[in-house]
mmCIF file of C-alpha atoms and ligand atoms in Angstrom:
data_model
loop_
_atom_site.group_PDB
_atom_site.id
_atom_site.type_symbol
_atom_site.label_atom_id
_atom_site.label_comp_id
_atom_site.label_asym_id
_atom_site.label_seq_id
_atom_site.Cartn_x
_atom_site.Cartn_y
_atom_site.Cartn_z
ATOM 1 C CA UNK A 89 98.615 87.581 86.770
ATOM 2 C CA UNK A 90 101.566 86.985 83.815
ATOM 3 C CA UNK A 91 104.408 86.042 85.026
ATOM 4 C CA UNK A 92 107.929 87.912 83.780
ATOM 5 C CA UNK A 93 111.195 88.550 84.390
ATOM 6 C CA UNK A 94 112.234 92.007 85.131
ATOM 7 C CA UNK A 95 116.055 92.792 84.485
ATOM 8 C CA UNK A 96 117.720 95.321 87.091
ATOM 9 C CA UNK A 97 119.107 97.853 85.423
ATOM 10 C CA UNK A 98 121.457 99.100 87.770
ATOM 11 C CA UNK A 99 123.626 101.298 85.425
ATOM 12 C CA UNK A 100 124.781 104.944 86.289
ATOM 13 C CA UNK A 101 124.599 105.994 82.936
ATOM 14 C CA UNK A 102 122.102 106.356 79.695
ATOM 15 C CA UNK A 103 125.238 105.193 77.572
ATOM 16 C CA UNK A 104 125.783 102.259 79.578
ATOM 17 C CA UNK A 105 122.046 101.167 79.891
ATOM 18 C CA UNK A 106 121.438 101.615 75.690
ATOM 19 C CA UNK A 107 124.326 99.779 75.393
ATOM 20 C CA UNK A 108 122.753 97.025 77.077
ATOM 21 C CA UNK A 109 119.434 97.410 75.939
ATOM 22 C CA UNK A 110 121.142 97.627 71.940
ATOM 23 C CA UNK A 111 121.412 93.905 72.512
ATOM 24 C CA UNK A 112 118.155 92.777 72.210
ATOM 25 C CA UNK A 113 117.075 92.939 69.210
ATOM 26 C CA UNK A 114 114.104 89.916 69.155
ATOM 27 C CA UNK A 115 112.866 90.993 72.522
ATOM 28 C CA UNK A 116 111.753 93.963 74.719
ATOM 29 C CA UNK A 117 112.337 92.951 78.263
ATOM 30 C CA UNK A 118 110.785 94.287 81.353
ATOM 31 C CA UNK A 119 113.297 96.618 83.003
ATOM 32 C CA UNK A 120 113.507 98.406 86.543
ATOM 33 C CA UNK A 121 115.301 101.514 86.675
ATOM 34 C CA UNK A 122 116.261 102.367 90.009
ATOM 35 C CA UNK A 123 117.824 105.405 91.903
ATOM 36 C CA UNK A 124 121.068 105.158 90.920
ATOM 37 C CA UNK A 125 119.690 105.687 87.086
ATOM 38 C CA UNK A 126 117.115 108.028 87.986
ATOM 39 C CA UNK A 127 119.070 110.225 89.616
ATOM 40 C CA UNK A 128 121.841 110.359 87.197
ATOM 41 C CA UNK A 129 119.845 110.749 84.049
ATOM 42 C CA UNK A 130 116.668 112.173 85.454
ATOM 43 C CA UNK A 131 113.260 111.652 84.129
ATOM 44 C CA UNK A 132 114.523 111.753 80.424
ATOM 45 C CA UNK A 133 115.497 108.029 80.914
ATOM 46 C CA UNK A 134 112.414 107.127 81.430
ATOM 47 C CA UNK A 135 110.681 107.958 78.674
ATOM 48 C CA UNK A 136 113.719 107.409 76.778
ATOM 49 C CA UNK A 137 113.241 103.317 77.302
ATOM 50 C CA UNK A 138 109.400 103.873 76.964
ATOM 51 C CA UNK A 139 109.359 105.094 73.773
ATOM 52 C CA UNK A 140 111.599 102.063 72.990
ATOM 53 C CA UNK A 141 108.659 99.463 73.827
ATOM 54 C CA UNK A 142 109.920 98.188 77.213
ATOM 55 C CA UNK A 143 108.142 98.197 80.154
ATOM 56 C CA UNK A 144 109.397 99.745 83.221
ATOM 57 C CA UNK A 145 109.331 99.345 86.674
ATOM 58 C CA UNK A 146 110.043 102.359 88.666
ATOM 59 C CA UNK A 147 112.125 101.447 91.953
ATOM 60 C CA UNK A 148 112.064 104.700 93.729
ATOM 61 C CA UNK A 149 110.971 103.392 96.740
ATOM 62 C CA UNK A 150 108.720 106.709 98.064
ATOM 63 C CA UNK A 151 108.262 107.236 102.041
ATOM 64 C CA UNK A 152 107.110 110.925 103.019
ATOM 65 C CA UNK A 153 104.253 112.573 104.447
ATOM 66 C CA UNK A 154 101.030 111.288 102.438
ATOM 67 C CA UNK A 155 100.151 114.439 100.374
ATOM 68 C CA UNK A 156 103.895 114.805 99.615
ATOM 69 C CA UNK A 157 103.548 111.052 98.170
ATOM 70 C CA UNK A 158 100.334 112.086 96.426
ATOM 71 C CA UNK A 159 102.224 114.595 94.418
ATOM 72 C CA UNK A 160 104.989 112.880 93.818
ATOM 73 C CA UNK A 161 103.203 109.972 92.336
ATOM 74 C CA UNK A 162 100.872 112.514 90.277
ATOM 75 C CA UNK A 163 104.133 113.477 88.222
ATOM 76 C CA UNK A 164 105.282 109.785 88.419
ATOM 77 C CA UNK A 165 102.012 108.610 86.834
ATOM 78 C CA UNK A 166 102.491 110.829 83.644
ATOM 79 C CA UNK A 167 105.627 108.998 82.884
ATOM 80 C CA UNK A 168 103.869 106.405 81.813
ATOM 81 C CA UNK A 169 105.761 103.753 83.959
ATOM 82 C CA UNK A 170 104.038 100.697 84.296
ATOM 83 C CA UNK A 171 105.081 99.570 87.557
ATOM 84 C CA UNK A 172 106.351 101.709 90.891
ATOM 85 C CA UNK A 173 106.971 101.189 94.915
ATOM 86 C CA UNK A 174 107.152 102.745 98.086
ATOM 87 C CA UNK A 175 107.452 102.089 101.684
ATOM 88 C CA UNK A 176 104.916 100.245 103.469
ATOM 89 C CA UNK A 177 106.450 101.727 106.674
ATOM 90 C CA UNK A 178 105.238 104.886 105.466
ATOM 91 C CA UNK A 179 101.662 104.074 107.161
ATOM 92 C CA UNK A 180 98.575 103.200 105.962
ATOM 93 C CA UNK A 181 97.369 106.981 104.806
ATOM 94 C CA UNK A 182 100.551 107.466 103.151
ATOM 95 C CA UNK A 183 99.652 104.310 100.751
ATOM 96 C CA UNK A 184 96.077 105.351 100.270
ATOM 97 C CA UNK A 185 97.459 108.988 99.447
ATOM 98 C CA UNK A 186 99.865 107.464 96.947
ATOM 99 C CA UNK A 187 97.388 105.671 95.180
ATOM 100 C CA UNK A 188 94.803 109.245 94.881
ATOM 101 C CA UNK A 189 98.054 110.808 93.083
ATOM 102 C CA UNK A 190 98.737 107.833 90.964
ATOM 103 C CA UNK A 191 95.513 107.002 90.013
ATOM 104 C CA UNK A 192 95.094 109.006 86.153
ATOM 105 C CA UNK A 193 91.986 111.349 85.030
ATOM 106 C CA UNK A 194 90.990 108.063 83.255
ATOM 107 C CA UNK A 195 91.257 105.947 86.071
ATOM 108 C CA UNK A 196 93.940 104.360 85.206
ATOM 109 C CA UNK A 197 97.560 103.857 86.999
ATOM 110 C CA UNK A 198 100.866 101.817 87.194
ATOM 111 C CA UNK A 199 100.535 99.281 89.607
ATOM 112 C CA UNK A 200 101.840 100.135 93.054
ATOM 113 C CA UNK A 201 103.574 97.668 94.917
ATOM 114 C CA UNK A 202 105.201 98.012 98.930
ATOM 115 C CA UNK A 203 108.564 97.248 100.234
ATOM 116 C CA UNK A 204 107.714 95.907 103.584
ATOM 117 C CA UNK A 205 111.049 95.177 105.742
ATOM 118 C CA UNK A 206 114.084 95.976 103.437
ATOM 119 C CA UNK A 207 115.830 92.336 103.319
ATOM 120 C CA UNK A 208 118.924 94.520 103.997
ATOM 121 C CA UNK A 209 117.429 94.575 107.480
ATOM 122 C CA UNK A 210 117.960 91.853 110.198
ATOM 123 C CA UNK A 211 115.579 91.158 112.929
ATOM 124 C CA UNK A 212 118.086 91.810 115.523
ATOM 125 C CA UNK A 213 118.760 95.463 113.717
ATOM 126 C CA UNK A 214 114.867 95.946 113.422
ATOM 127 C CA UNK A 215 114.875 95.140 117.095
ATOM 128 C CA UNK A 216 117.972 97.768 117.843
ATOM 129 C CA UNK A 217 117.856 100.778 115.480
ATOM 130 C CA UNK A 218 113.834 100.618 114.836
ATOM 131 C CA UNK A 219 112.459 99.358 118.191
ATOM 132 C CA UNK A 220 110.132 96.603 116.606
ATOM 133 C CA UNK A 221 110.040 93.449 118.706
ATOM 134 C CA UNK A 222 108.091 91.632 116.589
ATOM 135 C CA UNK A 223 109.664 88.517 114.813
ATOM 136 C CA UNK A 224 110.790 89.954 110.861
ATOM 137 C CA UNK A 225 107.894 87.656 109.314
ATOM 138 C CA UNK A 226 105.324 88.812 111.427
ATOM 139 C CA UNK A 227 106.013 92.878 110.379
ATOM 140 C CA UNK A 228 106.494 91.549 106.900
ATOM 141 C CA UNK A 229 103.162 89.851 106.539
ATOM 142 C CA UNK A 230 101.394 92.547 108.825
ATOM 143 C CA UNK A 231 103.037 95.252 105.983
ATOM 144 C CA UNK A 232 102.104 93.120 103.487
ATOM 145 C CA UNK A 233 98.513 93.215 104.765
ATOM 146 C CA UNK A 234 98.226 97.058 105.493
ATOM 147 C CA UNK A 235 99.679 97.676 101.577
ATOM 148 C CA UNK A 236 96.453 95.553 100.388
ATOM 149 C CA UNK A 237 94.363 97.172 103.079
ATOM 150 C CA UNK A 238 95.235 100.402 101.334
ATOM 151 C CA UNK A 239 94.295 99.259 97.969
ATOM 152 C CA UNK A 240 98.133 98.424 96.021
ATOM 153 C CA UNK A 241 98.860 95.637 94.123
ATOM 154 C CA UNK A 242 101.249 93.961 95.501
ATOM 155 C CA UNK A 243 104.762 93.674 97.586
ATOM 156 C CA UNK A 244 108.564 93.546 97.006
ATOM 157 C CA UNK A 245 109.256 90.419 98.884
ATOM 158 C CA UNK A 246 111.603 87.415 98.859
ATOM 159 C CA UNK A 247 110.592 84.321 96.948
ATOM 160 C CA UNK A 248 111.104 82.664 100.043
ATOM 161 C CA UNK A 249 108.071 84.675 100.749
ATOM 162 C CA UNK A 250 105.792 84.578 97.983
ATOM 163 C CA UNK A 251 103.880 81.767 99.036
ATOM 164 C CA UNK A 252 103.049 83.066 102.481
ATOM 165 C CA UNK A 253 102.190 86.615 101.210
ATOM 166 C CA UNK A 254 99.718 84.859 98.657
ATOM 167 C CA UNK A 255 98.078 82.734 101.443
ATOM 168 C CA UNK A 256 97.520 85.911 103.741
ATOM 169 C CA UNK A 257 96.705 88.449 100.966
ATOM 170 C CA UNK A 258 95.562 86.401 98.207
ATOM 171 C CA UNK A 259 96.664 84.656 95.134
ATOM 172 C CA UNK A 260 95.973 88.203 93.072
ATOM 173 C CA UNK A 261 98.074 90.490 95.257
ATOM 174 C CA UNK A 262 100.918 90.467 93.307
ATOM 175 C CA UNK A 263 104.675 89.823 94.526
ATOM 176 C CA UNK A 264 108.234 90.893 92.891
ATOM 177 C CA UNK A 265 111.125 88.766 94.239
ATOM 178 C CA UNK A 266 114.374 89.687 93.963
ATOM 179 C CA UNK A 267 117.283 87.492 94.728
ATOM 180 C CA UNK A 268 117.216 85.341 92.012
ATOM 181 C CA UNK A 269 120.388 83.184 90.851
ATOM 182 C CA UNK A 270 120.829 80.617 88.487
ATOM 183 C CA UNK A 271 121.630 76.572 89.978
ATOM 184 C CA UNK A 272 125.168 77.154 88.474
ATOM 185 C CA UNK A 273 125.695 80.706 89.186
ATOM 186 C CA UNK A 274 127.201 83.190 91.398
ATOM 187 C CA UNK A 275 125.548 84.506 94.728
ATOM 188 C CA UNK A 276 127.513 87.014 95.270
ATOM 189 C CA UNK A 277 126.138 89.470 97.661
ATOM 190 C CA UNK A 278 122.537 88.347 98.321
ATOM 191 C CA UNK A 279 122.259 86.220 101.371
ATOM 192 C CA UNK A 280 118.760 84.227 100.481
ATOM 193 C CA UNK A 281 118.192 83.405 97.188
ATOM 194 C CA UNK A 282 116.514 81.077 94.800
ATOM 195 C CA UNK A 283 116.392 80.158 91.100
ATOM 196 C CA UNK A 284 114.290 81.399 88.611
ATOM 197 C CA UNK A 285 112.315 77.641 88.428
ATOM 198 C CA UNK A 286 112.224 77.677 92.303
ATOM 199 C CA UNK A 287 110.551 80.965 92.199
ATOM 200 C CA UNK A 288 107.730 79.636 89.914
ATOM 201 C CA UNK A 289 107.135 76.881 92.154
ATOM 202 C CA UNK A 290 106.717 79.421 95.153
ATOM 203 C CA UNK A 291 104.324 81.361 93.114
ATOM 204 C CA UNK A 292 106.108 84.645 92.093
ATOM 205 C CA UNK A 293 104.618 87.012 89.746
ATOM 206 C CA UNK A 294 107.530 88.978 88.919
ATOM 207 C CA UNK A 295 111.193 87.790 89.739
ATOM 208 C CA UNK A 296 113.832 90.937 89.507
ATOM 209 C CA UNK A 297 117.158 89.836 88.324
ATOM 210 C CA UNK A 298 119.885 91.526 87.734
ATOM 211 C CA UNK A 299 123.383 90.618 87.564
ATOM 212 C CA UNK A 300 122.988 86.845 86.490
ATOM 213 C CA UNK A 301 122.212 88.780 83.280
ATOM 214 C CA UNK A 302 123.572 92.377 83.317
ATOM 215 C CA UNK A 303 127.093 90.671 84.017
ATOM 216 C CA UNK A 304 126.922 87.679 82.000
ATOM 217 C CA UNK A 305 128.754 86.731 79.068
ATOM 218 C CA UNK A 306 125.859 86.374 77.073
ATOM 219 C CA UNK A 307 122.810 88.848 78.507
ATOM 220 C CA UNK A 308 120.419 88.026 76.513
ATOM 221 C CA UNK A 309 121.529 84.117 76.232
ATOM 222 C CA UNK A 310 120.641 84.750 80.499
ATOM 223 C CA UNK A 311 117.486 86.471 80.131
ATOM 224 C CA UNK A 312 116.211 83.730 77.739
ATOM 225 C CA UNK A 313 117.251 80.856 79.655
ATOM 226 C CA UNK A 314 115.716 82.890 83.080
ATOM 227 C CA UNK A 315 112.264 83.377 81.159
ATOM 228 C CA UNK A 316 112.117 79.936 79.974
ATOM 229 C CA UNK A 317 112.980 78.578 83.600
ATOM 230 C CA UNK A 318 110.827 80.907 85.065
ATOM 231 C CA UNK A 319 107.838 81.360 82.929
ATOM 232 C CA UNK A 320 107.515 77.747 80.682
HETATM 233 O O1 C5P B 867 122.017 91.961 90.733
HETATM 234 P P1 C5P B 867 120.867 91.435 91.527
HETATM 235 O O2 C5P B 867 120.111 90.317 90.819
HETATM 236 O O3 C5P B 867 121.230 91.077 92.947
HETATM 237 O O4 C5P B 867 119.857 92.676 91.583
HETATM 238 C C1 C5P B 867 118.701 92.659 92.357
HETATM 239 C C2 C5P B 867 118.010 93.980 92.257
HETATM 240 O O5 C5P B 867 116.893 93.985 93.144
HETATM 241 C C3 C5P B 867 118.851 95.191 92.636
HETATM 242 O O6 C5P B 867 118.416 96.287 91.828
HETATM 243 C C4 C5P B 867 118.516 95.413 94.081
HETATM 244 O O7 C5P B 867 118.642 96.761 94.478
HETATM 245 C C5 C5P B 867 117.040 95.009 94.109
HETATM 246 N N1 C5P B 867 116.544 94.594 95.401
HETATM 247 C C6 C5P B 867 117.082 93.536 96.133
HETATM 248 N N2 C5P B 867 116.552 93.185 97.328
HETATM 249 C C7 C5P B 867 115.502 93.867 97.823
HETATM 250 C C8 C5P B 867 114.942 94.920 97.109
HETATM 251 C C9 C5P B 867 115.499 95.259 95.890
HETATM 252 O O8 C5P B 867 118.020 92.905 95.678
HETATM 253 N N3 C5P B 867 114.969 93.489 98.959
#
């Protein structure tokens, strides 16, 4: 599996995200467009960065009832993303479903990857609000397991994870971590996090990062010096 950096692109606007993009002009990074883009700009967006030689990585983060997904992820697989998500909580058939509707005439897809337990979530609200007693890695890992069960690639996870998900699902199943920072950088509002070198070391495919180089003085001075910590 290569490993690469993906760069969050969490503008609200197609002026603001070309903008950013305009500055790379030796490179094509790996971007994830998330709600916030996709529902400002609409599916226009996405082919918009296509067509400009980036891959993209789809964070839309489907849960509904499986044939609903299945459609759903039959229009998402003719925008030619390369990379998209859902909820693992969405059961077992729901994943399976999603994959039928992704899956192309050709047989080919995006790879589909499953956010297990948002790391938004604590174990004492997944206790509370959802009724799950079981300890947070435990669901994690048993989420992790039902998304390769159902045939997807991989899992949204924290690097703090990736080693564990690897040992239980195997070194192929693929895992994007975000909650990356540089040594010398901000946190700011992500509680566990880890550098881009750490993240190798844990065994990380993809590593989502996105302010330590949307915000930075120098974005594509960041994204070099995150690829080269990450990936040499
Ligand atoms: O700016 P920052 O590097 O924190 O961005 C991380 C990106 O990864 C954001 O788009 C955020 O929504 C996303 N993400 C996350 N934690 C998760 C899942 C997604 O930070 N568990």
């Amino acid at each position: 599996m290569g490993k690469d950096v993906i760069i969050a692109c969490d503008f609200n606007s197609k002026a603001e995200v070309m903008s950013f993009l305009d500055k790379f002009t030796q490179e094509k990074p790996y971007v994830k467009i998330g709600m916030e883009l996709f529902y400002a700009e609409g599916p226009e967006i996405v082919r918009e960065i296509k067509a400009r030689g980036h891959k993209i990585f789809l964070d839309l983060k489907l849960c509904d009832i499986p044939n609903t997904v299945k459609k759903a992820m039959k229009v998402l697989s003719l925008l030619d993303v390369d990379m998209c998500n859902l909820h693992a909580f969405g059961t077992k058939a729901m994943m399976e479903a999603a994959i039928e509707g992704l899956t192309r005439e050709d047989g080919s897809r995006p790879l589909l990857i499953a956010v297990t337990q948002l790391t938004s979530t604590s174990e004492e609200r997944m206790k509370a609000d959802l009724l799950i007693n079981e300890p947070l890695d435990k669901v994690v890992m048993h989420y992790a397991k039902n998304a390769m069960e159902s045939g997807l690639d991989g899992v949204v996870c924290s690097p703090l994870e990736a080693g564990k998900v690897h040992e239980i699902c195997g070194k192929n199943f693929v895992t994007v971590t975000p909650g990356v920072r540089f040594a010398d950088g901000e946190v700011g509002d992500q509680v566990r996090v880890t550098t881009p070198e750490k993240a190798k070391e844990i065994g990380s495919d993809y590593i989502v990062v996105g302010r330590p180089i949307t915000q930075a003085e120098d974005p594509v001075a960041a994204y070099r010096r995150c690829m080269k910590e990450f990936t040499e």
